[in-house]
PDB file of C-alpha atoms in Angstrom:
ATOM      1  CA  MET M  20      -5.759  -5.170 130.440  1.00  0.00           C
ATOM      2  CA  LEU M  21      -9.160  -4.181 131.288  1.00  0.00           C
ATOM      3  CA  ILE M  22      -8.886  -1.007 129.230  1.00  0.00           C
ATOM      4  CA  THR M  23      -7.696  -2.823 126.299  1.00  0.00           C
ATOM      5  CA  LEU M  24     -10.607  -5.383 126.548  1.00  0.00           C
ATOM      6  CA  ARG M  25     -13.125  -2.440 126.987  1.00  0.00           C
ATOM      7  CA  SER M  26     -11.614  -0.733 124.043  1.00  0.00           C
ATOM      8  CA  THR M  27     -11.720  -3.875 121.905  1.00  0.00           C
ATOM      9  CA  LEU M  28     -15.280  -4.390 122.642  1.00  0.00           C
ATOM     10  CA  TYR M  29     -16.210  -0.808 121.819  1.00  0.00           C
ATOM     11  CA  PHE M  30     -14.247  -1.342 118.345  1.00  0.00           C
ATOM     12  CA  LEU M  31     -16.257  -4.205 117.810  1.00  0.00           C
ATOM     13  CA  THR M  32     -19.543  -2.354 118.266  1.00  0.00           C
ATOM     14  CA  MET M  33     -18.541   0.706 116.461  1.00  0.00           C
ATOM     15  CA  VAL M  34     -17.927  -1.487 113.247  1.00  0.00           C
ATOM     16  CA  THR M  35     -21.504  -3.064 113.935  1.00  0.00           C
ATOM     17  CA  SER M  36     -22.818   0.350 114.126  1.00  0.00           C
ATOM     18  CA  ILE M  37     -21.405   1.555 111.000  1.00  0.00           C
ATOM     19  CA  THR M  38     -22.603  -1.354 109.157  1.00  0.00           C
ATOM     20  CA  VAL M  39     -26.242  -1.285 110.591  1.00  0.00           C
ATOM     21  CA  PHE M  40     -26.594   2.523 110.277  1.00  0.00           C
ATOM     22  CA  GLY M  41     -24.683   2.825 107.043  1.00  0.00           C
ATOM     23  CA  LEU M  42     -26.677   0.204 105.432  1.00  0.00           C
ATOM     24  CA  ALA M  43     -29.693   1.676 106.739  1.00  0.00           C
ATOM     25  CA  ILE M  44     -28.820   5.363 105.101  1.00  0.00           C
ATOM     26  CA  VAL M  45     -28.259   3.739 101.717  1.00  0.00           C
ATOM     27  CA  THR M  46     -31.140   1.741 101.520  1.00  0.00           C
ATOM     28  CA  ILE M  47     -34.036   2.875 103.474  1.00  0.00           C
ATOM     29  CA  GLY M  48     -32.566   6.533 103.774  1.00  0.00           C
ATOM     30  CA  MET M  49     -32.224   6.975 100.142  1.00  0.00           C
ATOM     31  CA  LEU M  50     -36.112   6.475  99.695  1.00  0.00           C
ATOM     32  CA  LEU M  51     -36.781   9.404 102.280  1.00  0.00           C
ATOM     33  CA  PRO M  52     -35.912  13.050 102.230  1.00  0.00           C
ATOM     34  CA  LEU M  53     -32.488  14.328 102.978  1.00  0.00           C
ATOM     35  CA  SER M  54     -33.422  15.383 106.499  1.00  0.00           C
ATOM     36  CA  ALA M  55     -34.225  11.598 107.357  1.00  0.00           C
ATOM     37  CA  ARG M  56     -30.583  10.579 106.270  1.00  0.00           C
ATOM     38  CA  ASP M  57     -29.207  13.484 108.596  1.00  0.00           C
ATOM     39  CA  ARG M  58     -31.319  12.386 111.559  1.00  0.00           C
ATOM     40  CA  MET M  59     -29.925   8.763 110.783  1.00  0.00           C
ATOM     41  CA  ALA M  60     -26.419  10.030 110.675  1.00  0.00           C
ATOM     42  CA  THR M  61     -26.681  11.596 113.919  1.00  0.00           C
ATOM     43  CA  ALA M  62     -28.324   8.795 115.734  1.00  0.00           C
ATOM     44  CA  TRP M  63     -25.112   7.011 114.887  1.00  0.00           C
ATOM     45  CA  GLY M  64     -23.213   9.692 116.742  1.00  0.00           C
ATOM     46  CA  SER M  65     -25.333   9.487 119.399  1.00  0.00           C
ATOM     47  CA  THR M  66     -25.293   5.779 119.753  1.00  0.00           C
ATOM     48  CA  ASN M  67     -21.645   5.604 119.865  1.00  0.00           C
ATOM     49  CA  LEU M  68     -21.284   8.246 122.293  1.00  0.00           C
ATOM     50  CA  TRP M  69     -23.528   6.190 124.748  1.00  0.00           C
ATOM     51  CA  LEU M  70     -21.426   3.056 123.678  1.00  0.00           C
ATOM     52  CA  MET M  71     -18.114   4.727 124.631  1.00  0.00           C
ATOM     53  CA  LYS M  72     -19.719   5.916 128.010  1.00  0.00           C
ATOM     54  CA  VAL M  73     -20.995   2.472 128.814  1.00  0.00           C
ATOM     55  CA  LEU M  74     -18.150  -0.063 127.481  1.00  0.00           C
ATOM     56  CA  CYS M  75     -15.152   2.307 127.971  1.00  0.00           C
ATOM     57  CA  GLY M  76     -16.195   4.846 130.738  1.00  0.00           C
ATOM     58  CA  LEU M  77     -15.363   7.517 128.333  1.00  0.00           C
ATOM     59  CA  LYS M  78     -17.672  10.747 128.749  1.00  0.00           C
ATOM     60  CA  TYR M  79     -17.780  14.201 127.562  1.00  0.00           C
ATOM     61  CA  ARG M  80     -18.750  17.758 128.920  1.00  0.00           C
ATOM     62  CA  ILE M  81     -19.308  20.598 126.549  1.00  0.00           C
ATOM     63  CA  HIS M  82     -18.335  24.201 127.658  1.00  0.00           C
ATOM     64  CA  GLY M  83     -20.206  26.985 125.593  1.00  0.00           C
ATOM     65  CA  THR M  84     -23.283  24.972 124.556  1.00  0.00           C
ATOM     66  CA  GLU M  85     -24.913  28.183 123.770  1.00  0.00           C
ATOM     67  CA  ASN M  86     -22.527  28.781 121.062  1.00  0.00           C
ATOM     68  CA  LEU M  87     -23.630  25.765 119.084  1.00  0.00           C
ATOM     69  CA  PRO M  88     -24.820  26.718 115.670  1.00  0.00           C
ATOM     70  CA  GLN M  89     -28.469  27.055 115.203  1.00  0.00           C
ATOM     71  CA  HIS M  90     -28.318  28.020 111.690  1.00  0.00           C
ATOM     72  CA  ALA M  91     -25.939  27.917 108.873  1.00  0.00           C
ATOM     73  CA  ALA M  92     -22.188  28.382 109.881  1.00  0.00           C
ATOM     74  CA  ILE M  93     -18.672  26.950 109.326  1.00  0.00           C
ATOM     75  CA  VAL M  94     -17.332  25.139 112.262  1.00  0.00           C
ATOM     76  CA  MET M  95     -13.590  24.808 112.539  1.00  0.00           C
ATOM     77  CA  CYS M  96     -12.485  22.006 115.024  1.00  0.00           C
ATOM     78  CA  LYS M  97      -9.317  20.855 116.359  1.00  0.00           C
ATOM     79  CA  HIS M  98      -8.433  17.305 115.065  1.00  0.00           C
ATOM     80  CA  GLN M  99      -6.710  14.917 117.588  1.00  0.00           C
ATOM     81  CA  SER M 100      -8.986  11.867 117.394  1.00  0.00           C
ATOM     82  CA  THR M 101     -11.256   9.872 116.099  1.00  0.00           C
ATOM     83  CA  TRP M 102     -13.570  10.712 118.626  1.00  0.00           C
ATOM     84  CA  GLU M 103     -14.423  14.312 117.267  1.00  0.00           C
ATOM     85  CA  THR M 104     -15.608  12.931 113.931  1.00  0.00           C
ATOM     86  CA  ILE M 105     -18.091  10.588 115.620  1.00  0.00           C
ATOM     87  CA  ALA M 106     -19.123  13.113 118.429  1.00  0.00           C
ATOM     88  CA  LEU M 107     -19.913  16.252 116.215  1.00  0.00           C
ATOM     89  CA  LYS M 108     -22.326  14.115 114.387  1.00  0.00           C
ATOM     90  CA  ALA M 109     -24.328  13.982 117.675  1.00  0.00           C
ATOM     91  CA  ILE M 110     -23.447  17.201 119.226  1.00  0.00           C
ATOM     92  CA  ILE M 111     -24.052  19.684 116.271  1.00  0.00           C
ATOM     93  CA  ARG M 112     -27.523  19.996 114.478  1.00  0.00           C
ATOM     94  CA  PRO M 113     -27.978  17.239 111.955  1.00  0.00           C
ATOM     95  CA  GLN M 114     -27.946  19.402 108.868  1.00  0.00           C
ATOM     96  CA  GLN M 115     -24.237  19.405 108.681  1.00  0.00           C
ATOM     97  CA  SER M 116     -21.669  18.467 105.891  1.00  0.00           C
ATOM     98  CA  LEU M 117     -17.958  17.467 106.664  1.00  0.00           C
ATOM     99  CA  ILE M 118     -15.026  18.469 104.605  1.00  0.00           C
ATOM    100  CA  LEU M 119     -13.029  15.037 104.301  1.00  0.00           C
ATOM    101  CA  LYS M 120     -10.278  13.294 102.322  1.00  0.00           C
ATOM    102  CA  GLN M 121     -11.572  11.792  99.575  1.00  0.00           C
ATOM    103  CA  GLU M 122     -10.044   8.389 100.133  1.00  0.00           C
ATOM    104  CA  LEU M 123     -12.748   7.848 102.827  1.00  0.00           C
ATOM    105  CA  MET M 124     -15.611   7.857 100.127  1.00  0.00           C
ATOM    106  CA  ARG M 125     -13.974   4.597  98.885  1.00  0.00           C
ATOM    107  CA  LEU M 126     -14.536   2.589 102.141  1.00  0.00           C
ATOM    108  CA  PRO M 127     -17.120   0.013 101.779  1.00  0.00           C
ATOM    109  CA  VAL M 128     -20.476   0.993 103.564  1.00  0.00           C
ATOM    110  CA  PHE M 129     -19.044   3.802 105.668  1.00  0.00           C
ATOM    111  CA  GLY M 130     -18.035   5.373 102.432  1.00  0.00           C
ATOM    112  CA  TRP M 131     -21.561   4.723 100.656  1.00  0.00           C
ATOM    113  CA  ALA M 132     -23.072   6.334 103.845  1.00  0.00           C
ATOM    114  CA  LEU M 133     -20.717   9.460 103.388  1.00  0.00           C
ATOM    115  CA  ALA M 134     -21.949   9.469  99.599  1.00  0.00           C
ATOM    116  CA  ALA M 135     -25.493   9.739 100.531  1.00  0.00           C
ATOM    117  CA  ILE M 136     -25.058  12.774 102.512  1.00  0.00           C
ATOM    118  CA  PRO M 137     -23.790  16.067 100.989  1.00  0.00           C
ATOM    119  CA  ASN M 138     -20.251  16.270 102.410  1.00  0.00           C
ATOM    120  CA  ILE M 139     -17.394  17.669 100.570  1.00  0.00           C
ATOM    121  CA  PRO M 140     -14.747  14.991  99.547  1.00  0.00           C
ATOM    122  CA  ILE M 141     -11.399  16.593  98.369  1.00  0.00           C
ATOM    123  CA  ASP M 142      -8.114  15.219  96.998  1.00  0.00           C
ATOM    124  CA  ARG M 143      -5.525  16.955  99.637  1.00  0.00           C
ATOM    125  CA  SER M 144      -2.917  16.839  96.870  1.00  0.00           C
ATOM    126  CA  ALA M 145      -4.823  19.178  94.490  1.00  0.00           C
ATOM    127  CA  GLY M 146      -3.747  22.477  96.164  1.00  0.00           C
ATOM    128  CA  ARG M 147      -5.802  25.441  94.673  1.00  0.00           C
ATOM    129  CA  GLN M 148      -8.326  23.198  92.897  1.00  0.00           C
ATOM    130  CA  ALA M 149      -9.273  21.480  96.152  1.00  0.00           C
ATOM    131  CA  VAL M 150      -9.695  25.056  97.910  1.00  0.00           C
ATOM    132  CA  LYS M 151     -11.989  26.187  94.895  1.00  0.00           C
ATOM    133  CA  GLN M 152     -14.041  22.919  95.318  1.00  0.00           C
ATOM    134  CA  ILE M 153     -14.302  23.733  99.196  1.00  0.00           C
ATOM    135  CA  VAL M 154     -15.505  27.458  98.382  1.00  0.00           C
ATOM    136  CA  GLU M 155     -17.913  26.383  95.462  1.00  0.00           C
ATOM    137  CA  GLN M 156     -19.423  23.356  97.144  1.00  0.00           C
ATOM    138  CA  GLY M 157     -19.155  24.747 100.636  1.00  0.00           C
ATOM    139  CA  THR M 158     -21.138  27.921  99.838  1.00  0.00           C
ATOM    140  CA  ASP M 159     -23.900  26.198  98.113  1.00  0.00           C
ATOM    141  CA  LEU M 160     -24.444  23.905 101.023  1.00  0.00           C
ATOM    142  CA  LEU M 161     -24.372  26.815 103.516  1.00  0.00           C
ATOM    143  CA  GLU M 162     -26.984  28.596 101.382  1.00  0.00           C
ATOM    144  CA  GLN M 163     -29.100  25.334 101.949  1.00  0.00           C
ATOM    145  CA  GLY M 164     -28.891  26.001 105.830  1.00  0.00           C
ATOM    146  CA  ARG M 165     -26.250  23.450 106.323  1.00  0.00           C
ATOM    147  CA  VAL M 166     -23.291  23.513 109.113  1.00  0.00           C
ATOM    148  CA  ILE M 167     -19.959  23.023 107.203  1.00  0.00           C
ATOM    149  CA  ILE M 168     -17.295  21.216 109.687  1.00  0.00           C
ATOM    150  CA  VAL M 169     -13.737  21.628 108.894  1.00  0.00           C
ATOM    151  CA  PHE M 170     -10.689  20.236 110.434  1.00  0.00           C
ATOM    152  CA  PRO M 171      -8.188  22.837 109.296  1.00  0.00           C
ATOM    153  CA  GLU M 172      -5.094  20.627 110.284  1.00  0.00           C
ATOM    154  CA  GLY M 173      -6.228  18.159 107.709  1.00  0.00           C
ATOM    155  CA  THR M 174      -4.862  15.236 109.904  1.00  0.00           C
ATOM    156  CA  ARG M 175      -4.994  14.058 113.511  1.00  0.00           C
ATOM    157  CA  THR M 176      -2.345  15.764 115.540  1.00  0.00           C
ATOM    158  CA  ALA M 177      -1.205  14.342 118.980  1.00  0.00           C
ATOM    159  CA  PRO M 178      -1.659  16.362 121.960  1.00  0.00           C
ATOM    160  CA  GLY M 179       1.067  18.727 122.636  1.00  0.00           C
ATOM    161  CA  GLU M 180       1.911  18.724 118.849  1.00  0.00           C
ATOM    162  CA  ARG M 181       1.049  21.324 116.447  1.00  0.00           C
ATOM    163  CA  LYS M 182       0.383  21.290 112.468  1.00  0.00           C
ATOM    164  CA  LYS M 183      -0.057  24.009 110.056  1.00  0.00           C
ATOM    165  CA  TYR M 184      -3.786  25.078 109.755  1.00  0.00           C
ATOM    166  CA  GLY M 185      -5.052  24.966 106.126  1.00  0.00           C
ATOM    167  CA  ILE M 186      -6.707  27.671 104.474  1.00  0.00           C
ATOM    168  CA  GLY M 187      -9.628  25.851 102.956  1.00  0.00           C
ATOM    169  CA  GLY M 188     -12.048  26.660 105.616  1.00  0.00           C
ATOM    170  CA  ALA M 189     -11.032  30.164 106.268  1.00  0.00           C
ATOM    171  CA  MET M 190     -11.443  30.755 102.500  1.00  0.00           C
ATOM    172  CA  LEU M 191     -14.857  29.452 102.427  1.00  0.00           C
ATOM    173  CA  ALA M 192     -15.661  31.979 105.295  1.00  0.00           C
ATOM    174  CA  GLU M 193     -13.761  34.911 103.342  1.00  0.00           C
ATOM    175  CA  LYS M 194     -15.909  34.205 100.172  1.00  0.00           C
ATOM    176  CA  SER M 195     -19.090  33.293 101.522  1.00  0.00           C
ATOM    177  CA  GLY M 196     -19.417  35.578 104.404  1.00  0.00           C
ATOM    178  CA  TYR M 197     -20.801  33.005 106.885  1.00  0.00           C
ATOM    179  CA  PRO M 198     -19.861  32.903 110.523  1.00  0.00           C
ATOM    180  CA  ILE M 199     -17.298  30.996 111.850  1.00  0.00           C
ATOM    181  CA  ILE M 200     -17.468  28.663 115.341  1.00  0.00           C
ATOM    182  CA  PRO M 201     -14.150  27.441 116.570  1.00  0.00           C
ATOM    183  CA  VAL M 202     -14.172  24.369 118.633  1.00  0.00           C
ATOM    184  CA  ALA M 203     -11.343  23.155 120.802  1.00  0.00           C
ATOM    185  CA  HIS M 204     -11.029  19.682 122.819  1.00  0.00           C
ATOM    186  CA  ASN M 205      -8.694  17.227 124.487  1.00  0.00           C
ATOM    187  CA  ALA M 206      -9.988  14.033 122.840  1.00  0.00           C
ATOM    188  CA  GLY M 207      -6.516  12.831 121.791  1.00  0.00           C
ATOM    189  CA  VAL M 208      -5.763  12.537 125.669  1.00  0.00           C
ATOM    190  CA  PHE M 209      -8.195   9.947 125.999  1.00  0.00           C
ATOM    191  CA  TRP M 210      -8.437   8.141 122.454  1.00  0.00           C
ATOM    192  CA  ARG M 211      -5.086   8.722 120.621  1.00  0.00           C
ATOM    193  CA  ARG M 212      -4.827   9.113 117.178  1.00  0.00           C
ATOM    194  CA  ARG M 213      -3.256   5.630 116.259  1.00  0.00           C
ATOM    195  CA  GLY M 214      -4.223   3.809 119.393  1.00  0.00           C
ATOM    196  CA  LEU M 215      -7.059   1.171 120.123  1.00  0.00           C
ATOM    197  CA  LYS M 216      -7.111   1.916 123.794  1.00  0.00           C
ATOM    198  CA  LYS M 217      -9.977   4.350 124.976  1.00  0.00           C
ATOM    199  CA  TYR M 218      -8.981   5.684 128.408  1.00  0.00           C
ATOM    200  CA  PRO M 219     -11.978   6.204 130.958  1.00  0.00           C
ATOM    201  CA  GLY M 220     -12.440   9.930 131.772  1.00  0.00           C
ATOM    202  CA  THR M 221     -13.989  13.002 130.455  1.00  0.00           C
ATOM    203  CA  ILE M 222     -13.355  14.849 127.391  1.00  0.00           C
ATOM    204  CA  ASP M 223     -13.696  18.593 127.516  1.00  0.00           C
ATOM    205  CA  LEU M 224     -15.034  20.241 124.230  1.00  0.00           C
ATOM    206  CA  VAL M 225     -15.179  23.759 124.136  1.00  0.00           C
ATOM    207  CA  VAL M 226     -17.228  25.744 121.735  1.00  0.00           C
ATOM    208  CA  GLY M 227     -16.289  29.473 121.049  1.00  0.00           C
ATOM    209  CA  GLU M 228     -18.438  32.369 119.885  1.00  0.00           C
ATOM    210  CA  ALA M 229     -19.134  32.729 116.460  1.00  0.00           C
ATOM    211  CA  PHE M 230     -17.354  35.537 114.657  1.00  0.00           C
ATOM    212  CA  ASP M 231     -18.300  37.310 111.681  1.00  0.00           C
ATOM    213  CA  PRO M 232     -15.351  37.129 108.713  1.00  0.00           C
ATOM    214  CA  ALA M 233     -16.272  40.534 107.216  1.00  0.00           C
ATOM    215  CA  GLY M 234     -13.284  42.344 106.381  1.00  0.00           C
ATOM    216  CA  MET M 235     -10.846  39.719 106.952  1.00  0.00           C
ATOM    217  CA  THR M 236      -8.628  37.693 104.796  1.00  0.00           C
ATOM    218  CA  ALA M 237      -8.465  33.993 104.626  1.00  0.00           C
ATOM    219  CA  SER M 238      -4.815  34.422 106.417  1.00  0.00           C
ATOM    220  CA  GLU M 239      -6.339  36.260 109.056  1.00  0.00           C
ATOM    221  CA  ILE M 240      -8.947  34.093 109.673  1.00  0.00           C
ATOM    222  CA  THR M 241      -6.943  31.142 109.883  1.00  0.00           C
ATOM    223  CA  ARG M 242      -4.611  33.042 112.497  1.00  0.00           C
ATOM    224  CA  LYS M 243      -7.687  33.924 114.531  1.00  0.00           C
ATOM    225  CA  VAL M 244      -9.117  30.379 114.710  1.00  0.00           C
ATOM    226  CA  GLU M 245      -5.605  28.729 115.397  1.00  0.00           C
ATOM    227  CA  THR M 246      -4.695  31.135 118.105  1.00  0.00           C
ATOM    228  CA  TRP M 247      -7.946  30.631 119.915  1.00  0.00           C
ATOM    229  CA  ILE M 248      -8.134  26.804 119.536  1.00  0.00           C
ATOM    230  CA  GLU M 249      -4.498  26.275 120.614  1.00  0.00           C
ATOM    231  CA  ALA M 250      -4.825  28.573 123.572  1.00  0.00           C
ATOM    232  CA  GLU M 251      -7.971  26.636 124.586  1.00  0.00           C
ATOM    233  CA  VAL M 252      -6.474  23.201 124.103  1.00  0.00           C
ATOM    234  CA  ALA M 253      -3.566  24.364 126.205  1.00  0.00           C
ATOM    235  CA  ARG M 254      -5.736  24.921 129.196  1.00  0.00           C
ATOM    236  CA  LEU M 255      -7.364  21.438 129.105  1.00  0.00           C
ATOM    237  CA  PRO M 256      -6.316  18.512 131.024  1.00  0.00           C
ATOM    238  CA  SER M 257      -3.407  16.682 129.122  1.00  0.00           C
ATOM    239  CA  LYS M 258      -3.651  13.457 131.168  1.00  0.00           C
ATOM    240  CA  PRO M 259      -6.554  10.906 131.528  1.00  0.00           C
TER     241      PRO M 259
END
């Protein structure tokens, strides 16, 4: 009962934070340089991590902090929960862009804020056209010094389950030549993909060493990333 109450309270504060930060980004932020909007998005992520800790008792720890990107790179992250979409905003440098589903851009306030920052919204049913879009827009953003965040599974996957890894992020790496940083975590144990409850505890997030995709095909890159991520996830605690 207490977990449900605390989780509901956090949900309400999260919605409030989206409204406050989102409106700030699309009003004041649009009058300022992109770097200011990036910092505002980072502040939103940090605020929510703090709220989760205070209201839900949900903390996190990072393994491999030294591997966090300091320059343009492609981060390929496990997707189990809403948590990582929030946390990476705070954990990774502000100059970041997400590959995300197009439908999110239609949401009031949240979608407006996403549009105010150079993200890459794709139609997941578009197949090769979506991959082409990722490569073209992603390369341009990487050349601007931004970090591209990819969830190769495309959708949230419950702990213990696996889904096919998409090739878009790997194709971007093959064509652009920028380094890849794999990220694993067990957030889905504490904040389930379709659940409101946030169980108290500590999420483990593991940041792998960057690797150079030179000489590798997109399929080889995908296999390397998937093998590393799934092996790391299997080592992490599977219960709150």
